[in-house]
């Protein structure tokens, strides 16, 4: 098993989960039960492909993915905040709705079932960082990766600073820990929570774009395969610590990379290895310790 290829693949496979997990971190700190990560990623996958295909531009594809994910975020806001619906119920309903919607749109727009593959779908360019890519072994982490992959890991540091080192982060934490106290000191809870949902929407859009036009330049039904739920599992286990979010998502990405290499070698049933990320999510749920809200 090639270690350099394994490390590079781990970084690529971790990036979409990490982006979604960081977005969920903002929402969780603000007291929002935001489980539509899967739906936003899947919708972004579809619209990045369709826009990229018709406009022959990966940039427009990414912008279309962001627009679609943000609109879905506003739909969630309207139902939960304006209509006072239960966030958990709405979240599951939206996930099922988008799954069916993308299947329908695939057949209506591309007249295809299962998947849509075309050489006319643009691919996000790969970037190699000159000096870092020459480092033995770990240099593969900085070789032939899209800008979204690099942005995913930068987002962890930005989230840590925004949430725990700025006044905005204090407002976010206050909304999650004690909404009554936050409201008493003049913090707008709806505005703060909406901003967190918008951050999560944009990050999920980037994650979906990476999955569709960053990996293989294609769209297939249900291509997120539970990555949004894995991101939630990583968040639950991390106890809102960005560094631990990064570590857990890297473990999930490593498991997927190992599974793919095993599948190529054909020595072990790859299905058994591919179960590891999902089993890890279940393990995270059971071993997570409750944490008190802190400001």
PDB file of C-alpha atoms in Angstrom:
ATOM      1  CA  UNK A   1       0.000   0.000   0.000  1.00  0.00           C
ATOM      2  CA  UNK A   2       1.534   3.297  -1.143  1.00  0.00           C
ATOM      3  CA  UNK A   3       1.791   5.637   1.860  1.00  0.00           C
ATOM      4  CA  UNK A   4       2.116   8.834  -0.167  1.00  0.00           C
ATOM      5  CA  UNK A   5      -0.961   8.045  -2.242  1.00  0.00           C
ATOM      6  CA  UNK A   6      -2.820   7.094   0.932  1.00  0.00           C
ATOM      7  CA  UNK A   7      -2.016  10.415   2.636  1.00  0.00           C
ATOM      8  CA  UNK A   8      -3.025  12.444  -0.419  1.00  0.00           C
ATOM      9  CA  UNK A   9      -6.276  10.515  -0.737  1.00  0.00           C
ATOM     10  CA  UNK A  10      -6.971  10.952   2.989  1.00  0.00           C
ATOM     11  CA  UNK A  11      -6.767  14.717   2.591  1.00  0.00           C
ATOM     12  CA  UNK A  12      -9.125  14.675  -0.413  1.00  0.00           C
ATOM     13  CA  UNK A  13     -11.705  12.397   1.197  1.00  0.00           C
ATOM     14  CA  UNK A  14     -11.610  14.281   4.491  1.00  0.00           C
ATOM     15  CA  UNK A  15     -12.201  17.717   2.949  1.00  0.00           C
ATOM     16  CA  UNK A  16     -15.972  17.461   2.204  1.00  0.00           C
ATOM     17  CA  UNK A  17     -16.709  15.961   5.622  1.00  0.00           C
ATOM     18  CA  UNK A  18     -14.545  18.578   7.312  1.00  0.00           C
ATOM     19  CA  UNK A  19     -16.293  21.472   5.564  1.00  0.00           C
ATOM     20  CA  UNK A  20     -19.716  20.173   6.573  1.00  0.00           C
ATOM     21  CA  UNK A  21     -18.536  19.518  10.143  1.00  0.00           C
ATOM     22  CA  UNK A  22     -17.166  23.050  10.524  1.00  0.00           C
ATOM     23  CA  UNK A  23     -20.474  24.447   9.273  1.00  0.00           C
ATOM     24  CA  UNK A  24     -22.347  22.262  11.740  1.00  0.00           C
ATOM     25  CA  UNK A  25     -20.016  23.510  14.486  1.00  0.00           C
ATOM     26  CA  UNK A  26     -21.216  27.087  14.013  1.00  0.00           C
ATOM     27  CA  UNK A  27     -24.845  25.990  14.108  1.00  0.00           C
ATOM     28  CA  UNK A  28     -24.377  23.743  17.125  1.00  0.00           C
ATOM     29  CA  UNK A  29     -22.670  26.526  19.095  1.00  0.00           C
ATOM     30  CA  UNK A  30     -25.638  28.789  18.290  1.00  0.00           C
ATOM     31  CA  UNK A  31     -28.143  26.224  19.536  1.00  0.00           C
ATOM     32  CA  UNK A  32     -29.435  25.083  16.143  1.00  0.00           C
ATOM     33  CA  UNK A  33     -30.289  21.465  15.347  1.00  0.00           C
ATOM     34  CA  UNK A  34     -28.975  21.631  11.794  1.00  0.00           C
ATOM     35  CA  UNK A  35     -29.032  18.194  10.186  1.00  0.00           C
ATOM     36  CA  UNK A  36     -29.634  19.152   6.545  1.00  0.00           C
ATOM     37  CA  UNK A  37     -25.919  18.975   5.769  1.00  0.00           C
ATOM     38  CA  UNK A  38     -26.541  15.886   3.653  1.00  0.00           C
ATOM     39  CA  UNK A  39     -29.266  17.607   1.639  1.00  0.00           C
ATOM     40  CA  UNK A  40     -27.202  20.745   1.076  1.00  0.00           C
ATOM     41  CA  UNK A  41     -24.186  18.765  -0.077  1.00  0.00           C
ATOM     42  CA  UNK A  42     -26.272  16.642  -2.444  1.00  0.00           C
ATOM     43  CA  UNK A  43     -28.046  19.669  -3.901  1.00  0.00           C
ATOM     44  CA  UNK A  44     -24.685  21.393  -4.370  1.00  0.00           C
ATOM     45  CA  UNK A  45     -23.361  18.301  -6.141  1.00  0.00           C
ATOM     46  CA  UNK A  46     -26.179  18.451  -8.668  1.00  0.00           C
ATOM     47  CA  UNK A  47     -26.154  22.177  -9.351  1.00  0.00           C
ATOM     48  CA  UNK A  48     -22.372  22.410  -9.633  1.00  0.00           C
ATOM     49  CA  UNK A  49     -22.557  19.745 -12.350  1.00  0.00           C
ATOM     50  CA  UNK A  50     -25.531  21.194 -14.213  1.00  0.00           C
ATOM     51  CA  UNK A  51     -24.204  24.771 -14.159  1.00  0.00           C
ATOM     52  CA  UNK A  52     -20.682  23.694 -15.009  1.00  0.00           C
ATOM     53  CA  UNK A  53     -21.979  21.555 -17.880  1.00  0.00           C
ATOM     54  CA  UNK A  54     -24.128  24.238 -19.500  1.00  0.00           C
ATOM     55  CA  UNK A  55     -21.776  27.186 -18.904  1.00  0.00           C
ATOM     56  CA  UNK A  56     -18.542  25.231 -19.349  1.00  0.00           C
ATOM     57  CA  UNK A  57     -17.072  26.825 -16.253  1.00  0.00           C
ATOM     58  CA  UNK A  58     -16.205  25.195 -12.947  1.00  0.00           C
ATOM     59  CA  UNK A  59     -16.361  28.632 -11.311  1.00  0.00           C
ATOM     60  CA  UNK A  60     -19.993  29.100 -12.305  1.00  0.00           C
ATOM     61  CA  UNK A  61     -20.635  25.559 -11.139  1.00  0.00           C
ATOM     62  CA  UNK A  62     -19.318  26.379  -7.658  1.00  0.00           C
ATOM     63  CA  UNK A  63     -21.332  29.633  -7.556  1.00  0.00           C
ATOM     64  CA  UNK A  64     -24.485  27.749  -8.573  1.00  0.00           C
ATOM     65  CA  UNK A  65     -23.840  25.212  -5.824  1.00  0.00           C
ATOM     66  CA  UNK A  66     -23.487  28.008  -3.264  1.00  0.00           C
ATOM     67  CA  UNK A  67     -26.694  29.668  -4.476  1.00  0.00           C
ATOM     68  CA  UNK A  68     -28.654  26.411  -4.280  1.00  0.00           C
ATOM     69  CA  UNK A  69     -27.327  25.552  -0.821  1.00  0.00           C
ATOM     70  CA  UNK A  70     -28.011  29.059   0.511  1.00  0.00           C
ATOM     71  CA  UNK A  71     -31.569  28.964  -0.817  1.00  0.00           C
ATOM     72  CA  UNK A  72     -32.110  25.640   0.913  1.00  0.00           C
ATOM     73  CA  UNK A  73     -30.713  27.182   4.090  1.00  0.00           C
ATOM     74  CA  UNK A  74     -33.229  30.031   3.847  1.00  0.00           C
ATOM     75  CA  UNK A  75     -35.995  27.477   3.309  1.00  0.00           C
ATOM     76  CA  UNK A  76     -34.931  25.777   6.547  1.00  0.00           C
ATOM     77  CA  UNK A  77     -34.895  29.161   8.302  1.00  0.00           C
ATOM     78  CA  UNK A  78     -38.373  30.051   7.045  1.00  0.00           C
ATOM     79  CA  UNK A  79     -39.919  26.771   8.190  1.00  0.00           C
ATOM     80  CA  UNK A  80     -38.201  26.594  11.574  1.00  0.00           C
ATOM     81  CA  UNK A  81     -38.060  30.264  12.598  1.00  0.00           C
ATOM     82  CA  UNK A  82     -41.085  31.750  10.874  1.00  0.00           C
ATOM     83  CA  UNK A  83     -43.390  28.737  10.973  1.00  0.00           C
ATOM     84  CA  UNK A  84     -42.026  27.477  14.324  1.00  0.00           C
ATOM     85  CA  UNK A  85     -41.573  23.919  13.068  1.00  0.00           C
ATOM     86  CA  UNK A  86     -39.409  21.393  14.916  1.00  0.00           C
ATOM     87  CA  UNK A  87     -35.861  21.592  13.566  1.00  0.00           C
ATOM     88  CA  UNK A  88     -35.139  17.866  13.835  1.00  0.00           C
ATOM     89  CA  UNK A  89     -38.300  16.852  11.975  1.00  0.00           C
ATOM     90  CA  UNK A  90     -37.797  19.506   9.305  1.00  0.00           C
ATOM     91  CA  UNK A  91     -34.183  18.441   8.853  1.00  0.00           C
ATOM     92  CA  UNK A  92     -35.003  14.804   8.172  1.00  0.00           C
ATOM     93  CA  UNK A  93     -37.844  15.791   5.840  1.00  0.00           C
ATOM     94  CA  UNK A  94     -35.573  18.066   3.818  1.00  0.00           C
ATOM     95  CA  UNK A  95     -32.908  15.352   3.535  1.00  0.00           C
ATOM     96  CA  UNK A  96     -35.434  12.918   2.067  1.00  0.00           C
ATOM     97  CA  UNK A  97     -36.957  15.633  -0.134  1.00  0.00           C
ATOM     98  CA  UNK A  98     -33.656  16.647  -1.726  1.00  0.00           C
ATOM     99  CA  UNK A  99     -32.652  13.042  -2.269  1.00  0.00           C
ATOM    100  CA  UNK A 100     -35.805  12.473  -4.308  1.00  0.00           C
ATOM    101  CA  UNK A 101     -35.600  15.876  -6.000  1.00  0.00           C
ATOM    102  CA  UNK A 102     -32.102  15.309  -7.368  1.00  0.00           C
ATOM    103  CA  UNK A 103     -33.148  11.910  -8.749  1.00  0.00           C
ATOM    104  CA  UNK A 104     -36.112  13.561 -10.472  1.00  0.00           C
ATOM    105  CA  UNK A 105     -34.034  16.455 -11.834  1.00  0.00           C
ATOM    106  CA  UNK A 106     -31.386  14.057 -13.135  1.00  0.00           C
ATOM    107  CA  UNK A 107     -33.998  12.316 -15.240  1.00  0.00           C
ATOM    108  CA  UNK A 108     -35.755  15.490 -16.337  1.00  0.00           C
ATOM    109  CA  UNK A 109     -32.672  17.577 -17.179  1.00  0.00           C
ATOM    110  CA  UNK A 110     -30.153  15.008 -18.405  1.00  0.00           C
ATOM    111  CA  UNK A 111     -32.548  12.171 -19.262  1.00  0.00           C
ATOM    112  CA  UNK A 112     -30.307   9.812 -17.314  1.00  0.00           C
ATOM    113  CA  UNK A 113     -30.858   7.390 -14.462  1.00  0.00           C
ATOM    114  CA  UNK A 114     -28.288   6.488 -11.887  1.00  0.00           C
ATOM    115  CA  UNK A 115     -25.566   8.916 -12.898  1.00  0.00           C
ATOM    116  CA  UNK A 116     -24.539  11.531 -15.432  1.00  0.00           C
ATOM    117  CA  UNK A 117     -21.015  11.509 -16.830  1.00  0.00           C
ATOM    118  CA  UNK A 118     -19.777  13.724 -19.655  1.00  0.00           C
ATOM    119  CA  UNK A 119     -16.409  15.032 -20.868  1.00  0.00           C
ATOM    120  CA  UNK A 120     -18.102  18.447 -21.066  1.00  0.00           C
ATOM    121  CA  UNK A 121     -18.378  18.689 -17.289  1.00  0.00           C
ATOM    122  CA  UNK A 122     -15.501  20.955 -16.187  1.00  0.00           C
ATOM    123  CA  UNK A 123     -13.220  19.906 -13.378  1.00  0.00           C
ATOM    124  CA  UNK A 124     -11.900  22.133 -10.618  1.00  0.00           C
ATOM    125  CA  UNK A 125      -8.186  22.675 -11.349  1.00  0.00           C
ATOM    126  CA  UNK A 126      -5.645  20.915  -9.165  1.00  0.00           C
ATOM    127  CA  UNK A 127      -3.046  22.986  -7.338  1.00  0.00           C
ATOM    128  CA  UNK A 128       0.414  21.889  -6.232  1.00  0.00           C
ATOM    129  CA  UNK A 129       2.216  23.986  -3.624  1.00  0.00           C
ATOM    130  CA  UNK A 130       5.828  24.130  -4.902  1.00  0.00           C
ATOM    131  CA  UNK A 131       7.939  23.913  -1.736  1.00  0.00           C
ATOM    132  CA  UNK A 132       5.648  21.914   0.523  1.00  0.00           C
ATOM    133  CA  UNK A 133       5.008  19.308  -2.171  1.00  0.00           C
ATOM    134  CA  UNK A 134       8.721  18.404  -2.181  1.00  0.00           C
ATOM    135  CA  UNK A 135       8.746  17.289   1.460  1.00  0.00           C
ATOM    136  CA  UNK A 136       9.289  13.498   1.665  1.00  0.00           C
ATOM    137  CA  UNK A 137       6.145  11.434   2.358  1.00  0.00           C
ATOM    138  CA  UNK A 138       3.896  14.279   3.548  1.00  0.00           C
ATOM    139  CA  UNK A 139       4.542  16.243   0.369  1.00  0.00           C
ATOM    140  CA  UNK A 140       1.660  14.351  -1.235  1.00  0.00           C
ATOM    141  CA  UNK A 141      -0.706  16.310   1.029  1.00  0.00           C
ATOM    142  CA  UNK A 142       0.113  19.428  -0.981  1.00  0.00           C
ATOM    143  CA  UNK A 143       0.230  17.867  -4.421  1.00  0.00           C
ATOM    144  CA  UNK A 144      -2.597  17.879  -6.979  1.00  0.00           C
ATOM    145  CA  UNK A 145      -5.319  19.076  -4.601  1.00  0.00           C
ATOM    146  CA  UNK A 146      -8.127  21.501  -5.433  1.00  0.00           C
ATOM    147  CA  UNK A 147      -8.352  24.869  -3.711  1.00  0.00           C
ATOM    148  CA  UNK A 148     -11.460  23.607  -1.905  1.00  0.00           C
ATOM    149  CA  UNK A 149      -9.393  20.919  -0.176  1.00  0.00           C
ATOM    150  CA  UNK A 150      -6.919  23.500   1.095  1.00  0.00           C
ATOM    151  CA  UNK A 151      -9.791  25.803   2.094  1.00  0.00           C
ATOM    152  CA  UNK A 152     -11.365  22.993   4.137  1.00  0.00           C
ATOM    153  CA  UNK A 153      -8.358  22.759   6.422  1.00  0.00           C
ATOM    154  CA  UNK A 154      -7.955  26.523   6.640  1.00  0.00           C
ATOM    155  CA  UNK A 155     -11.617  26.747   7.696  1.00  0.00           C
ATOM    156  CA  UNK A 156     -10.806  24.884  10.918  1.00  0.00           C
ATOM    157  CA  UNK A 157      -8.386  27.586  12.052  1.00  0.00           C
ATOM    158  CA  UNK A 158     -10.780  30.332  10.990  1.00  0.00           C
ATOM    159  CA  UNK A 159     -13.643  28.698  12.891  1.00  0.00           C
ATOM    160  CA  UNK A 160     -11.510  28.384  16.030  1.00  0.00           C
ATOM    161  CA  UNK A 161     -10.648  32.089  15.882  1.00  0.00           C
ATOM    162  CA  UNK A 162     -14.159  33.294  15.018  1.00  0.00           C
ATOM    163  CA  UNK A 163     -15.975  31.246  17.629  1.00  0.00           C
ATOM    164  CA  UNK A 164     -13.570  31.466  20.556  1.00  0.00           C
ATOM    165  CA  UNK A 165     -11.601  34.678  19.950  1.00  0.00           C
ATOM    166  CA  UNK A 166     -14.060  37.270  18.633  1.00  0.00           C
ATOM    167  CA  UNK A 167     -17.114  39.180  19.813  1.00  0.00           C
ATOM    168  CA  UNK A 168     -19.163  37.482  17.100  1.00  0.00           C
ATOM    169  CA  UNK A 169     -18.175  34.084  18.506  1.00  0.00           C
ATOM    170  CA  UNK A 170     -19.234  35.207  21.981  1.00  0.00           C
ATOM    171  CA  UNK A 171     -22.654  36.089  20.566  1.00  0.00           C
ATOM    172  CA  UNK A 172     -22.885  32.673  18.903  1.00  0.00           C
ATOM    173  CA  UNK A 173     -21.968  30.835  22.104  1.00  0.00           C
ATOM    174  CA  UNK A 174     -24.370  32.968  24.122  1.00  0.00           C
ATOM    175  CA  UNK A 175     -27.249  32.106  21.776  1.00  0.00           C
ATOM    176  CA  UNK A 176     -26.559  28.416  22.288  1.00  0.00           C
ATOM    177  CA  UNK A 177     -25.829  28.459  26.014  1.00  0.00           C
ATOM    178  CA  UNK A 178     -28.460  30.906  27.265  1.00  0.00           C
ATOM    179  CA  UNK A 179     -30.753  32.555  24.720  1.00  0.00           C
ATOM    180  CA  UNK A 180     -32.595  34.478  27.441  1.00  0.00           C
ATOM    181  CA  UNK A 181     -29.387  36.015  28.769  1.00  0.00           C
ATOM    182  CA  UNK A 182     -28.193  36.788  25.241  1.00  0.00           C
ATOM    183  CA  UNK A 183     -31.460  38.545  24.452  1.00  0.00           C
ATOM    184  CA  UNK A 184     -31.271  40.502  27.720  1.00  0.00           C
ATOM    185  CA  UNK A 185     -27.917  42.036  26.751  1.00  0.00           C
ATOM    186  CA  UNK A 186     -29.130  43.029  23.292  1.00  0.00           C
ATOM    187  CA  UNK A 187     -27.882  40.146  21.146  1.00  0.00           C
ATOM    188  CA  UNK A 188     -30.181  39.396  18.214  1.00  0.00           C
ATOM    189  CA  UNK A 189     -30.688  35.649  18.432  1.00  0.00           C
ATOM    190  CA  UNK A 190     -32.437  35.226  15.041  1.00  0.00           C
ATOM    191  CA  UNK A 191     -29.788  37.272  13.228  1.00  0.00           C
ATOM    192  CA  UNK A 192     -26.929  35.398  14.872  1.00  0.00           C
ATOM    193  CA  UNK A 193     -28.444  31.996  14.151  1.00  0.00           C
ATOM    194  CA  UNK A 194     -29.229  32.947  10.547  1.00  0.00           C
ATOM    195  CA  UNK A 195     -25.600  33.963  10.024  1.00  0.00           C
ATOM    196  CA  UNK A 196     -24.458  30.570  11.321  1.00  0.00           C
ATOM    197  CA  UNK A 197     -26.830  28.759   8.974  1.00  0.00           C
ATOM    198  CA  UNK A 198     -25.516  30.810   6.049  1.00  0.00           C
ATOM    199  CA  UNK A 199     -21.923  29.934   6.957  1.00  0.00           C
ATOM    200  CA  UNK A 200     -22.862  26.263   7.107  1.00  0.00           C
ATOM    201  CA  UNK A 201     -24.702  26.530   3.775  1.00  0.00           C
ATOM    202  CA  UNK A 202     -21.683  27.972   1.976  1.00  0.00           C
ATOM    203  CA  UNK A 203     -19.331  25.377   3.448  1.00  0.00           C
ATOM    204  CA  UNK A 204     -21.701  22.543   2.466  1.00  0.00           C
ATOM    205  CA  UNK A 205     -21.863  23.984  -1.043  1.00  0.00           C
ATOM    206  CA  UNK A 206     -18.072  23.831  -1.289  1.00  0.00           C
ATOM    207  CA  UNK A 207     -18.162  20.263   0.039  1.00  0.00           C
ATOM    208  CA  UNK A 208     -20.710  19.240  -2.596  1.00  0.00           C
ATOM    209  CA  UNK A 209     -18.715  20.939  -5.357  1.00  0.00           C
ATOM    210  CA  UNK A 210     -15.620  19.028  -4.302  1.00  0.00           C
ATOM    211  CA  UNK A 211     -17.499  15.732  -4.402  1.00  0.00           C
ATOM    212  CA  UNK A 212     -18.921  16.274  -7.890  1.00  0.00           C
ATOM    213  CA  UNK A 213     -16.575  18.448  -9.969  1.00  0.00           C
ATOM    214  CA  UNK A 214     -13.532  18.179  -7.725  1.00  0.00           C
ATOM    215  CA  UNK A 215     -13.220  14.384  -7.726  1.00  0.00           C
ATOM    216  CA  UNK A 216     -14.628  12.789 -10.876  1.00  0.00           C
ATOM    217  CA  UNK A 217     -16.606  15.487 -12.740  1.00  0.00           C
ATOM    218  CA  UNK A 218     -19.896  13.613 -12.532  1.00  0.00           C
ATOM    219  CA  UNK A 219     -23.146  13.349 -10.624  1.00  0.00           C
ATOM    220  CA  UNK A 220     -24.729  10.163  -9.343  1.00  0.00           C
ATOM    221  CA  UNK A 221     -27.822   9.565  -7.274  1.00  0.00           C
ATOM    222  CA  UNK A 222     -27.107   9.815  -3.566  1.00  0.00           C
ATOM    223  CA  UNK A 223     -23.416  10.453  -4.203  1.00  0.00           C
ATOM    224  CA  UNK A 224     -22.911  12.006  -0.761  1.00  0.00           C
ATOM    225  CA  UNK A 225     -23.474   8.506   0.736  1.00  0.00           C
ATOM    226  CA  UNK A 226     -24.034   9.769   4.258  1.00  0.00           C
ATOM    227  CA  UNK A 227     -21.112  12.184   4.490  1.00  0.00           C
ATOM    228  CA  UNK A 228     -23.376  14.816   6.041  1.00  0.00           C
ATOM    229  CA  UNK A 229     -24.289  12.409   8.831  1.00  0.00           C
ATOM    230  CA  UNK A 230     -20.636  11.468   9.290  1.00  0.00           C
ATOM    231  CA  UNK A 231     -19.874  15.172   9.711  1.00  0.00           C
ATOM    232  CA  UNK A 232     -22.530  15.343  12.436  1.00  0.00           C
ATOM    233  CA  UNK A 233     -20.955  12.341  14.119  1.00  0.00           C
ATOM    234  CA  UNK A 234     -17.547  14.027  14.060  1.00  0.00           C
ATOM    235  CA  UNK A 235     -19.075  17.142  15.592  1.00  0.00           C
ATOM    236  CA  UNK A 236     -20.789  15.182  18.366  1.00  0.00           C
ATOM    237  CA  UNK A 237     -17.569  13.445  19.329  1.00  0.00           C
ATOM    238  CA  UNK A 238     -15.483  16.636  19.247  1.00  0.00           C
ATOM    239  CA  UNK A 239     -17.413  18.473  21.975  1.00  0.00           C
ATOM    240  CA  UNK A 240     -17.178  21.646  19.884  1.00  0.00           C
ATOM    241  CA  UNK A 241     -13.392  21.626  19.676  1.00  0.00           C
ATOM    242  CA  UNK A 242     -12.255  22.528  16.130  1.00  0.00           C
ATOM    243  CA  UNK A 243      -8.939  20.673  16.445  1.00  0.00           C
ATOM    244  CA  UNK A 244     -10.751  17.482  17.435  1.00  0.00           C
ATOM    245  CA  UNK A 245     -13.211  17.972  14.567  1.00  0.00           C
ATOM    246  CA  UNK A 246     -10.196  17.988  12.236  1.00  0.00           C
ATOM    247  CA  UNK A 247      -8.717  14.872  13.823  1.00  0.00           C
ATOM    248  CA  UNK A 248     -11.952  12.859  13.634  1.00  0.00           C
ATOM    249  CA  UNK A 249     -12.669  13.806  10.024  1.00  0.00           C
ATOM    250  CA  UNK A 250      -9.122  12.821   9.096  1.00  0.00           C
ATOM    251  CA  UNK A 251      -9.797   9.405  10.615  1.00  0.00           C
ATOM    252  CA  UNK A 252     -12.946   9.060   8.516  1.00  0.00           C
ATOM    253  CA  UNK A 253     -11.079  10.187   5.406  1.00  0.00           C
ATOM    254  CA  UNK A 254      -8.261   7.739   6.154  1.00  0.00           C
ATOM    255  CA  UNK A 255     -10.730   4.869   6.491  1.00  0.00           C
ATOM    256  CA  UNK A 256     -12.270   5.716   3.126  1.00  0.00           C
ATOM    257  CA  UNK A 257      -8.863   6.032   1.471  1.00  0.00           C
ATOM    258  CA  UNK A 258      -7.807   2.635   2.835  1.00  0.00           C
ATOM    259  CA  UNK A 259     -11.063   1.108   1.625  1.00  0.00           C
ATOM    260  CA  UNK A 260     -10.538   2.422  -1.892  1.00  0.00           C
ATOM    261  CA  UNK A 261      -6.962   1.130  -2.049  1.00  0.00           C
ATOM    262  CA  UNK A 262      -8.071  -2.277  -0.779  1.00  0.00           C
ATOM    263  CA  UNK A 263     -10.793  -2.332  -3.422  1.00  0.00           C
ATOM    264  CA  UNK A 264      -8.226  -1.642  -6.140  1.00  0.00           C
ATOM    265  CA  UNK A 265      -5.931  -4.388  -4.862  1.00  0.00           C
ATOM    266  CA  UNK A 266      -8.789  -6.881  -4.583  1.00  0.00           C
ATOM    267  CA  UNK A 267      -7.176  -8.760  -1.696  1.00  0.00           C
ATOM    268  CA  UNK A 268      -9.880  -8.181   0.936  1.00  0.00           C
ATOM    269  CA  UNK A 269     -13.599  -7.599   0.591  1.00  0.00           C
ATOM    270  CA  UNK A 270     -13.614  -3.816   0.318  1.00  0.00           C
ATOM    271  CA  UNK A 271     -17.174  -3.633   1.620  1.00  0.00           C
ATOM    272  CA  UNK A 272     -15.890  -4.585   5.069  1.00  0.00           C
ATOM    273  CA  UNK A 273     -13.340  -1.775   5.069  1.00  0.00           C
ATOM    274  CA  UNK A 274     -15.812   0.779   3.725  1.00  0.00           C
ATOM    275  CA  UNK A 275     -17.996   0.123   6.750  1.00  0.00           C
ATOM    276  CA  UNK A 276     -15.381   1.642   9.068  1.00  0.00           C
ATOM    277  CA  UNK A 277     -16.443   5.327   8.747  1.00  0.00           C
ATOM    278  CA  UNK A 278     -20.068   4.478   9.489  1.00  0.00           C
ATOM    279  CA  UNK A 279     -19.173   2.226  12.407  1.00  0.00           C
ATOM    280  CA  UNK A 280     -16.995   5.032  13.722  1.00  0.00           C
ATOM    281  CA  UNK A 281     -20.004   7.364  13.664  1.00  0.00           C
ATOM    282  CA  UNK A 282     -21.965   4.907  15.823  1.00  0.00           C
ATOM    283  CA  UNK A 283     -19.030   4.589  18.186  1.00  0.00           C
ATOM    284  CA  UNK A 284     -18.815   8.380  18.492  1.00  0.00           C
ATOM    285  CA  UNK A 285     -22.484   8.567  19.433  1.00  0.00           C
ATOM    286  CA  UNK A 286     -22.131   6.032  22.237  1.00  0.00           C
ATOM    287  CA  UNK A 287     -18.851   7.189  23.762  1.00  0.00           C
ATOM    288  CA  UNK A 288     -19.494  10.916  23.599  1.00  0.00           C
ATOM    289  CA  UNK A 289     -19.624  12.517  27.029  1.00  0.00           C
ATOM    290  CA  UNK A 290     -22.213  15.230  27.678  1.00  0.00           C
ATOM    291  CA  UNK A 291     -20.714  18.684  27.969  1.00  0.00           C
ATOM    292  CA  UNK A 292     -22.137  21.668  29.773  1.00  0.00           C
ATOM    293  CA  UNK A 293     -22.674  24.842  27.836  1.00  0.00           C
ATOM    294  CA  UNK A 294     -19.801  27.287  28.323  1.00  0.00           C
ATOM    295  CA  UNK A 295     -19.250  30.863  27.292  1.00  0.00           C
TER     296      UNK A 295
END
